[in-house]
PDB file of C-alpha atoms in Angstrom:
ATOM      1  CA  UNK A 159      -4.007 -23.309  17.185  1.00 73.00           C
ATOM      2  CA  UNK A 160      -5.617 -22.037  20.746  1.00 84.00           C
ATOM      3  CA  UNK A 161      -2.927 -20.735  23.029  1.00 93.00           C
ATOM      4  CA  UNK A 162      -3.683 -19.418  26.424  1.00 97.00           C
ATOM      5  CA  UNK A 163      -1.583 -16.166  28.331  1.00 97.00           C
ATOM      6  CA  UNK A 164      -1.457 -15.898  31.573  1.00 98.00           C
ATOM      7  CA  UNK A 165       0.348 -12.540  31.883  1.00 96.00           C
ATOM      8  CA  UNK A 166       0.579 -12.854  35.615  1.00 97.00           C
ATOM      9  CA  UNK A 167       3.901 -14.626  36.912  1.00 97.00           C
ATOM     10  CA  UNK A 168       3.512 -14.163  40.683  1.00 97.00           C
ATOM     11  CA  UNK A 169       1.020 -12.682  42.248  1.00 98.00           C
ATOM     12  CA  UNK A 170      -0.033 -12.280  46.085  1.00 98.00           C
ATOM     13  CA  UNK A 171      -3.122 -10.946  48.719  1.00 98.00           C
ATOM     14  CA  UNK A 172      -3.553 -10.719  51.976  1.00 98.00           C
ATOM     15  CA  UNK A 173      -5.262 -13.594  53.491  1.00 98.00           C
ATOM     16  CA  UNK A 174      -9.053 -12.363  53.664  1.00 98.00           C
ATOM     17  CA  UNK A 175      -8.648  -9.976  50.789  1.00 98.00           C
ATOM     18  CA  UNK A 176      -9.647 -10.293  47.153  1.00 98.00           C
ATOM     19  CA  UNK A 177      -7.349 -11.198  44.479  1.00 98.00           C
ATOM     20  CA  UNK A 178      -8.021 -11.547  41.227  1.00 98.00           C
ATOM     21  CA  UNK A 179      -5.928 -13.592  38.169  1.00 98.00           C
ATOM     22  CA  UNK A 180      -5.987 -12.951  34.509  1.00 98.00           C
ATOM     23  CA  UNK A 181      -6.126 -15.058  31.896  1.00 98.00           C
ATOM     24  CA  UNK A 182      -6.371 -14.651  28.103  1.00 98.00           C
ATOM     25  CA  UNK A 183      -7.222 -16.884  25.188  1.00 97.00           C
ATOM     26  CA  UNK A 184      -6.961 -16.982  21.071  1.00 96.00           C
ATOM     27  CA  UNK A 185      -9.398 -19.718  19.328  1.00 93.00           C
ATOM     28  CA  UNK A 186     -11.721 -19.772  16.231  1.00 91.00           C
ATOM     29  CA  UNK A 187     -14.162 -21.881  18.086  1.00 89.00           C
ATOM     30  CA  UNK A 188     -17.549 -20.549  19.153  1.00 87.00           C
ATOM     31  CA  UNK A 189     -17.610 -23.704  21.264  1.00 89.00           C
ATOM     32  CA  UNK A 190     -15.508 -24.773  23.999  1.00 92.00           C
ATOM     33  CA  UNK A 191     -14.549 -25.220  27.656  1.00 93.00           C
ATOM     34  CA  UNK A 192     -12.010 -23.125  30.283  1.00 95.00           C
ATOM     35  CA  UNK A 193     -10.725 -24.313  33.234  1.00 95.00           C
ATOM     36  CA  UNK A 194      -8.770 -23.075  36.071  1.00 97.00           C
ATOM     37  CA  UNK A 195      -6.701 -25.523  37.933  1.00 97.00           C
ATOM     38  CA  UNK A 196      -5.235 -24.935  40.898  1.00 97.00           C
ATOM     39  CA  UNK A 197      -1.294 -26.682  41.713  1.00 97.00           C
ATOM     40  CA  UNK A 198      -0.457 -26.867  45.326  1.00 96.00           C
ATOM     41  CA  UNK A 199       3.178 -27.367  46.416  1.00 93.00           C
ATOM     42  CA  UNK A 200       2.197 -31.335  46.481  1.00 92.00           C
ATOM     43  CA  UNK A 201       1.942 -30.742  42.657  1.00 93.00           C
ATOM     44  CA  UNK A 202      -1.709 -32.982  42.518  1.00 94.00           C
ATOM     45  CA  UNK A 203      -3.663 -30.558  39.456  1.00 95.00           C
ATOM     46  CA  UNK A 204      -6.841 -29.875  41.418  1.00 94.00           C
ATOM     47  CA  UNK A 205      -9.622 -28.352  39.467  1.00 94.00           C
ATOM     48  CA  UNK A 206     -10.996 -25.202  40.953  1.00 96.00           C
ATOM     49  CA  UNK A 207     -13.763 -24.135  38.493  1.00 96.00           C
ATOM     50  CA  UNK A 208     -14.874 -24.425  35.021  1.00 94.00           C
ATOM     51  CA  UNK A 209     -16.833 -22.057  32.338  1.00 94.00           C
ATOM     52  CA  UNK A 210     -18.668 -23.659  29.179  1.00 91.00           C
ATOM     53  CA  UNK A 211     -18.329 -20.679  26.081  1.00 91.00           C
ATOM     54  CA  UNK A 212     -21.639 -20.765  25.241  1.00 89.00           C
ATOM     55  CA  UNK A 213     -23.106 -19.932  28.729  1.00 89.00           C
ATOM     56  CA  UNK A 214     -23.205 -16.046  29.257  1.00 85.00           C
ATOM     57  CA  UNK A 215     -23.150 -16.647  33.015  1.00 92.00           C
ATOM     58  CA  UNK A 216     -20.030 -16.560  35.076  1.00 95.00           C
ATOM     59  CA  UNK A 217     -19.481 -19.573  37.124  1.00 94.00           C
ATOM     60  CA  UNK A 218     -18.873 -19.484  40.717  1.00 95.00           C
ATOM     61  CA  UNK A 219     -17.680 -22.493  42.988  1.00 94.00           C
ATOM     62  CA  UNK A 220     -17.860 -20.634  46.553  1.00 96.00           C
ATOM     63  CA  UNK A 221     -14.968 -18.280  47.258  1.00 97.00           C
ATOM     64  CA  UNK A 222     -13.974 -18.878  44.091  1.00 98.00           C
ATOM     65  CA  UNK A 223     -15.412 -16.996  40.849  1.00 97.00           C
ATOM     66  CA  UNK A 224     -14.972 -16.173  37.058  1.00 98.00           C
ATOM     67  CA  UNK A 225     -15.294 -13.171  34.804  1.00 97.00           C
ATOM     68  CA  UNK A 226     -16.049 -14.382  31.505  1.00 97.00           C
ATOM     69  CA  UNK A 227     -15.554 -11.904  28.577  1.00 96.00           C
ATOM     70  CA  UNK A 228     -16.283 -13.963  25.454  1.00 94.00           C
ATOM     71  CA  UNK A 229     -15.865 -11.625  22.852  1.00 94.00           C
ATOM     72  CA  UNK A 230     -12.895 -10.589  24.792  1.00 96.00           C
ATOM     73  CA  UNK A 231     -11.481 -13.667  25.092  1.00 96.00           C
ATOM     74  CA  UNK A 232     -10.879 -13.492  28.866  1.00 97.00           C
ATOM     75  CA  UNK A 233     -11.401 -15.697  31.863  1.00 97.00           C
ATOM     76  CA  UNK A 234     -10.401 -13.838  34.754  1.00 98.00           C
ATOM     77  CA  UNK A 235     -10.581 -15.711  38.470  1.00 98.00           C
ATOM     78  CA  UNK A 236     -11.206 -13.621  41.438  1.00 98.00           C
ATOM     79  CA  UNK A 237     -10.730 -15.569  44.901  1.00 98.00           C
ATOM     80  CA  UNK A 238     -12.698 -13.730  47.626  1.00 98.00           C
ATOM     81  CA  UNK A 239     -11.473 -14.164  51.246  1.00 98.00           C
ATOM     82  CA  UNK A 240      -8.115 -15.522  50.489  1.00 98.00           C
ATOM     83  CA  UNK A 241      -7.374 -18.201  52.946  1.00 98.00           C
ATOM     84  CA  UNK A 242      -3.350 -19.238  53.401  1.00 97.00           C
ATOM     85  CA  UNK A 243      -4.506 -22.833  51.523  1.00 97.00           C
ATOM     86  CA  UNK A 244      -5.220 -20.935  48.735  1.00 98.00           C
ATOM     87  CA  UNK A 245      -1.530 -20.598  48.237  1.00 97.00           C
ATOM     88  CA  UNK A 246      -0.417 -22.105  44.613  1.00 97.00           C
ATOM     89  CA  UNK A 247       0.085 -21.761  41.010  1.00 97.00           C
ATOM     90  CA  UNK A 248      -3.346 -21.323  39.039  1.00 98.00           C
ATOM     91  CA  UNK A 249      -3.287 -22.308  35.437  1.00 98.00           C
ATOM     92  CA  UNK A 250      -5.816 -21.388  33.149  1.00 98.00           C
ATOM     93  CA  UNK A 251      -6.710 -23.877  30.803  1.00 96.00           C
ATOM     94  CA  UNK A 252      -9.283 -24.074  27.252  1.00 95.00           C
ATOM     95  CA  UNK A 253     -10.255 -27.220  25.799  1.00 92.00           C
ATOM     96  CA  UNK A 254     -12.439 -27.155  22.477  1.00 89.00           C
ATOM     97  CA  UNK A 255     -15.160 -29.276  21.844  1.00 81.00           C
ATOM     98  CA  UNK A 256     -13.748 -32.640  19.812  1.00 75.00           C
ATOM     99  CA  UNK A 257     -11.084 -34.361  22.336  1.00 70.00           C
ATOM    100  CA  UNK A 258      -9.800 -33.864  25.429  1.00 74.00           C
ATOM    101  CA  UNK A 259      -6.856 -31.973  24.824  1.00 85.00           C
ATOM    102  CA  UNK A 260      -6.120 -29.347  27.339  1.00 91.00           C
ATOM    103  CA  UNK A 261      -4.185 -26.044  26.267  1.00 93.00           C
ATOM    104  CA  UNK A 262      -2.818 -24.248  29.701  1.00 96.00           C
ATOM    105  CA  UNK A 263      -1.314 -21.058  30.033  1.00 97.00           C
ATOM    106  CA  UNK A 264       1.926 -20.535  32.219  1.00 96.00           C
ATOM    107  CA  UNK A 265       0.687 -19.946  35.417  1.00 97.00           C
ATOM    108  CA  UNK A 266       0.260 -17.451  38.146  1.00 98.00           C
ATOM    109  CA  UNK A 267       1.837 -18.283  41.598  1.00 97.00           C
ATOM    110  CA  UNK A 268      -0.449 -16.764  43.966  1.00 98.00           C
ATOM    111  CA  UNK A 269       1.233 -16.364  47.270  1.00 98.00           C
ATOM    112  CA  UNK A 270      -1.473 -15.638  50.602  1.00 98.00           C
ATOM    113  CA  UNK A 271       0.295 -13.374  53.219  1.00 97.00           C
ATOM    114  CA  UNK A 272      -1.104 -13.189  56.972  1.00 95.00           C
TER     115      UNK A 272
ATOM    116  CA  UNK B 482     -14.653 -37.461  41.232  1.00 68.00           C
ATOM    117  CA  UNK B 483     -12.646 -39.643  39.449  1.00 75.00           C
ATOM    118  CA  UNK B 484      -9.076 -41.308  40.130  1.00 89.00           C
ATOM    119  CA  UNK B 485      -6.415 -41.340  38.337  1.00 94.00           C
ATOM    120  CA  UNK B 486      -3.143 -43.133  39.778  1.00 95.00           C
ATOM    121  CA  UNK B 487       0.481 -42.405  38.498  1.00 97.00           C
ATOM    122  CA  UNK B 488       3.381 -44.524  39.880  1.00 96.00           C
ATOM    123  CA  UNK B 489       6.173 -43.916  41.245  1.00 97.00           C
ATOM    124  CA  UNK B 490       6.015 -40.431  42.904  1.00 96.00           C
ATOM    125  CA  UNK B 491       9.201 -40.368  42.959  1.00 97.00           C
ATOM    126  CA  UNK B 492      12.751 -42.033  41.010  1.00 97.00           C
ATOM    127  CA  UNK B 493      15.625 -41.769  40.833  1.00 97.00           C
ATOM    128  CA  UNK B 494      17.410 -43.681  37.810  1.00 96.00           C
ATOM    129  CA  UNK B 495      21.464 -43.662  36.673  1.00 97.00           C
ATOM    130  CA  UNK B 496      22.075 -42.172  33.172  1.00 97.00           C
ATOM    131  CA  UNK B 497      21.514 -44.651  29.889  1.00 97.00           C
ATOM    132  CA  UNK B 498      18.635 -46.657  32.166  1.00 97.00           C
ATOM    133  CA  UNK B 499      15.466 -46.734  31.235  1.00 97.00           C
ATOM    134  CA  UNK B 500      12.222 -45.682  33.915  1.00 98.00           C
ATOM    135  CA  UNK B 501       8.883 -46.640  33.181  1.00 98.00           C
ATOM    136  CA  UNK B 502       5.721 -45.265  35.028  1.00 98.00           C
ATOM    137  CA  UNK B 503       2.029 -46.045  35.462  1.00 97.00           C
ATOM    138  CA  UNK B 504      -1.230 -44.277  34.671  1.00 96.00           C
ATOM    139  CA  UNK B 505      -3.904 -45.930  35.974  1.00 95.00           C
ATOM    140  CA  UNK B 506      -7.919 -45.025  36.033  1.00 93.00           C
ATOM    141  CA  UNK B 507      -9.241 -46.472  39.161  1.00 92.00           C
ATOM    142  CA  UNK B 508     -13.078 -46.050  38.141  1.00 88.00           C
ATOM    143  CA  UNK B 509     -13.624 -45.691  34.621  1.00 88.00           C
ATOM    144  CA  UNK B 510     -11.924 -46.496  31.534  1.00 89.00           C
ATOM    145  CA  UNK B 511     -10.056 -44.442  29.729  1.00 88.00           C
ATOM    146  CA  UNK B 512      -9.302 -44.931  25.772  1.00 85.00           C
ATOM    147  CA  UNK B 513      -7.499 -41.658  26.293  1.00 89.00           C
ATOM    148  CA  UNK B 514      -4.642 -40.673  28.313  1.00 93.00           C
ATOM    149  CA  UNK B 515      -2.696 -37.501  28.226  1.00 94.00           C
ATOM    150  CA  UNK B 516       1.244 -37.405  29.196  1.00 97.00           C
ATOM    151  CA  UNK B 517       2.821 -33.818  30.348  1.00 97.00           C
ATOM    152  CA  UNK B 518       5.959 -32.951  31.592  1.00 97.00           C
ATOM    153  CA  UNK B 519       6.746 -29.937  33.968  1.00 96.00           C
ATOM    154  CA  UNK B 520       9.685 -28.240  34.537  1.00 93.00           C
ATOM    155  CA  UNK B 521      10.196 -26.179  37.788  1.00 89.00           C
ATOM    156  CA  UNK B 522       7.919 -22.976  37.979  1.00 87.00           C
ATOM    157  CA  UNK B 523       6.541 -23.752  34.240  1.00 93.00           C
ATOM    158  CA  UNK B 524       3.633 -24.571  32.850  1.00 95.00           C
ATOM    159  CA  UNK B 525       2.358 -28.630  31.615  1.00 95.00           C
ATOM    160  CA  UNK B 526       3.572 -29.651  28.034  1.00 94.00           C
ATOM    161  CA  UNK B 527       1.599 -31.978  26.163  1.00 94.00           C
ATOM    162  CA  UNK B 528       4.243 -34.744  25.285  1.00 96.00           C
ATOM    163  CA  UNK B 529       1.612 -36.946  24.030  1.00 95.00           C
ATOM    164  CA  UNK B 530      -1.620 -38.691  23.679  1.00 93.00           C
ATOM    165  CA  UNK B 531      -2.030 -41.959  24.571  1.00 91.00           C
ATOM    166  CA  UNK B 532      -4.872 -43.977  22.806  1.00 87.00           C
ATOM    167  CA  UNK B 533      -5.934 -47.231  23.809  1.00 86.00           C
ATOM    168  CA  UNK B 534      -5.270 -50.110  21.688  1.00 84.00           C
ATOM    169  CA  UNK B 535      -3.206 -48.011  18.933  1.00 87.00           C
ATOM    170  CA  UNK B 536      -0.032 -46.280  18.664  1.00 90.00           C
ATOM    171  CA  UNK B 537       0.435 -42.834  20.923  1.00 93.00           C
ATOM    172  CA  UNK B 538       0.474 -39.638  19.083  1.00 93.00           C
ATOM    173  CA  UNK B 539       3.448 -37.247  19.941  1.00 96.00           C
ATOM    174  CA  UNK B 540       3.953 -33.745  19.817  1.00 94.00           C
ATOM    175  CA  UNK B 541       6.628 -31.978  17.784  1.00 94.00           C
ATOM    176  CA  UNK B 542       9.984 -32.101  19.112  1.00 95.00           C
ATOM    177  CA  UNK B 543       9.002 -34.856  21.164  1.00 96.00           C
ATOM    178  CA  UNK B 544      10.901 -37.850  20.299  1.00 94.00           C
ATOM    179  CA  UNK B 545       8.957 -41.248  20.517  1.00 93.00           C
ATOM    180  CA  UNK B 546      11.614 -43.735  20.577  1.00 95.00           C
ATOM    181  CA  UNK B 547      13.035 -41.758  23.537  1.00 96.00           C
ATOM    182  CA  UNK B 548       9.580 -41.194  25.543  1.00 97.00           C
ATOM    183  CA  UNK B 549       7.401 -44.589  24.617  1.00 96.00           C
ATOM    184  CA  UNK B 550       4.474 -45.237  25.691  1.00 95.00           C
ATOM    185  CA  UNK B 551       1.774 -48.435  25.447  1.00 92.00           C
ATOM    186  CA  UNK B 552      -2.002 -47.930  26.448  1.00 91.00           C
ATOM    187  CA  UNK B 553      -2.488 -51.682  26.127  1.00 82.00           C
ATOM    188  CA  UNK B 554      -5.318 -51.349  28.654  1.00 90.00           C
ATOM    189  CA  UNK B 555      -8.785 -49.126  29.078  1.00 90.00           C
ATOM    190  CA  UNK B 556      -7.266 -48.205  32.679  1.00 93.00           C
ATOM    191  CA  UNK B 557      -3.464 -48.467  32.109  1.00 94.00           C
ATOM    192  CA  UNK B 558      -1.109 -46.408  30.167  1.00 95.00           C
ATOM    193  CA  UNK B 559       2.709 -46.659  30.267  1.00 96.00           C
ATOM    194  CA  UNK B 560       5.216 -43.678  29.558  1.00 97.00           C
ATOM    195  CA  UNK B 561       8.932 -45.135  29.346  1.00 97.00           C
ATOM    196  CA  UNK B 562      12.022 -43.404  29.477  1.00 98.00           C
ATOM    197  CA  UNK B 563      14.462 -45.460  27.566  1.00 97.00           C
ATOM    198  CA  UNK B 564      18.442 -44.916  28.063  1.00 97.00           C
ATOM    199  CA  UNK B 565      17.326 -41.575  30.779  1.00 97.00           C
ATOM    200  CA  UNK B 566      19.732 -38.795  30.500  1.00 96.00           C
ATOM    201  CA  UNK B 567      20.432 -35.828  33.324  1.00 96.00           C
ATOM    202  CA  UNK B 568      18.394 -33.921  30.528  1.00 95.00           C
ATOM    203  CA  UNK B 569      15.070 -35.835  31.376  1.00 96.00           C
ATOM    204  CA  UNK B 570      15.034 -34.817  35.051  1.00 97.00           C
ATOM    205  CA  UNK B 571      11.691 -33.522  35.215  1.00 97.00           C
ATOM    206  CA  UNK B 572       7.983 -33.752  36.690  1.00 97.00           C
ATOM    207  CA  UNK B 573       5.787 -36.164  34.354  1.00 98.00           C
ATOM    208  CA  UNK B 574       2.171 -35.977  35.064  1.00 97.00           C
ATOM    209  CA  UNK B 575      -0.396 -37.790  33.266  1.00 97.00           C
ATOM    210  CA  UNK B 576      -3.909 -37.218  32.967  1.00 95.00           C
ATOM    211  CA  UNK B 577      -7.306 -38.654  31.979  1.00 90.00           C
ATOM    212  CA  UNK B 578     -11.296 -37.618  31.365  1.00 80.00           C
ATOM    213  CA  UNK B 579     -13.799 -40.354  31.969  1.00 79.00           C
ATOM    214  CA  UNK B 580     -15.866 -41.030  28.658  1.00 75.00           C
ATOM    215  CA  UNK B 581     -19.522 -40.293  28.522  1.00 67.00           C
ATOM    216  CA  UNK B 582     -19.764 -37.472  31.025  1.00 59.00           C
ATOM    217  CA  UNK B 583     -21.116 -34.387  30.397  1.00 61.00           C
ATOM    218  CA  UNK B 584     -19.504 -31.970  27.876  1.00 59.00           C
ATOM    219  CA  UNK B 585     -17.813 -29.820  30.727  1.00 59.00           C
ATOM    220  CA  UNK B 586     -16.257 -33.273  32.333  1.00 73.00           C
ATOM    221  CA  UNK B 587     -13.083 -32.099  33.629  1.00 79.00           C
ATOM    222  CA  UNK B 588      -9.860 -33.872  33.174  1.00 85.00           C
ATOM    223  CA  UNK B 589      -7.846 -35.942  35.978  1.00 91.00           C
ATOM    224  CA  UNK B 590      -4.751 -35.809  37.206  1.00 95.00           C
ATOM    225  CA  UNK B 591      -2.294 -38.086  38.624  1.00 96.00           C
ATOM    226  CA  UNK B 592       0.017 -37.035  41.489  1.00 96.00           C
ATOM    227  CA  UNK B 593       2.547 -36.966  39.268  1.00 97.00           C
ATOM    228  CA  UNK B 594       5.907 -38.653  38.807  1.00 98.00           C
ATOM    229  CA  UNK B 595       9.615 -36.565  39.529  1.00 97.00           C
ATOM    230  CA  UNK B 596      12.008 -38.091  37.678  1.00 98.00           C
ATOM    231  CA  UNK B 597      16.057 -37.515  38.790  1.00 97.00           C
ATOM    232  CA  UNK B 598      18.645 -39.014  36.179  1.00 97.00           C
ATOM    233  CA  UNK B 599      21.979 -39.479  38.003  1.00 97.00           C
TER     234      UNK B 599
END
């Protein structure tokens, strides 16, 4: 079974500083998706950026980027130029390629300081 | 992207009553829908998967004749709390991924539903 870690219970930055969050992952597939998902104090899941397995390049959604270690099985998320909305708990998340079934780890509360 | 609707936000329910909530899709259909619950500062729990037109399959340790739910509909599924206990005060969010998308098509959300049994 895939289980994600997220070995990072709270974390926090400085607003306009880097931060970055770590996130691990176990699976026997060579195919497959990860997520981060960001979970503002409204609680609405908001999807922040995704990585497909089989593309060597990280993804990057503005501020926000991945390192993707494959063969590691890390998906790390660094947030450049922290802004105070930024402010929530980021779950990682893997889903494999048959379903939509969506494995997250426990989260990381990131808390932005001014 | 895509909407998904949960209702109610919010309810509040005496113990041994029984609370149902909504998952809708708004702009696709779904034959899938995904129920989690959330407890405070944890992670989402897959309680189930809801499947269109057939029964839901559960997860271990959840129990179905407590937690039912009906996906009678490609845009509605149903998650029903039958004879609520203090116990089942939690944060049920449910969740959805629009068929025929590309491979990387994220999941959906609702806002989620916070449950208090009295």
């Amino acid at each position: 079974a895939q289980t994600v870690t997220q070995s990072q219970p709270e974390m926090s930055v400085q607003e306009a500083e880097t931060v970055t969050l770590s996130c691990t992952y176990d699976t026997s597939e060579s195919d497959y998706y990860l997520f981060w998902y960001k979970q503002p104090p409204s609680r609405q899941m908001i999807l922040v950026i995704r990585q497909e397995a089989y593309k060597q390049q990280n993804a990057t959604e503005n501020r926000f980027s991945v390192n993707f270690q494959k063969a590691a099985k890390s998906f790390s998320l660094k947030i450049s130029d922290s802004q105070l909305g930024d402010a929530a708990m980021y779950f990682c998340a893997y889903r494999g390629t048959s379903g939509s079934r969506l494995t997250f780890g426990e989260g990381t509360q990131l808390t932005v300081n001014p | 992207g895509a909407v998904v609707s949960q209702h109610p936000s919010w309810v509040i329910c005496k113990s041994g009553t029984s609370v149902k909530i909504e998952c809708r899709s708004l702009d696709f259909q779904a034959t899938t829908m995904f129920w989690y619950r959330q407890f405070p500062k944890q992670s989402l729990m897959l309680m189930a998967t809801s499947n269109e037109g057939s029964k839901a399959t559960y997860e271990q340790g959840v129990e179905k004749d407590k937690f039912l739910i009906n996906h009678a509909s490609l845009t509605l599924s149903t998650l029903t709390v039958t004879s609520a206990h203090p116990e089942d005060s939690s944060f049920y969010i449910c969740s959805a991924r629009p068929p025929g998308g590309s491979k990387d098509t994220e999941a959906f959300f609702g806002q989620g539903t916070r449950l208090t049994v009295v």
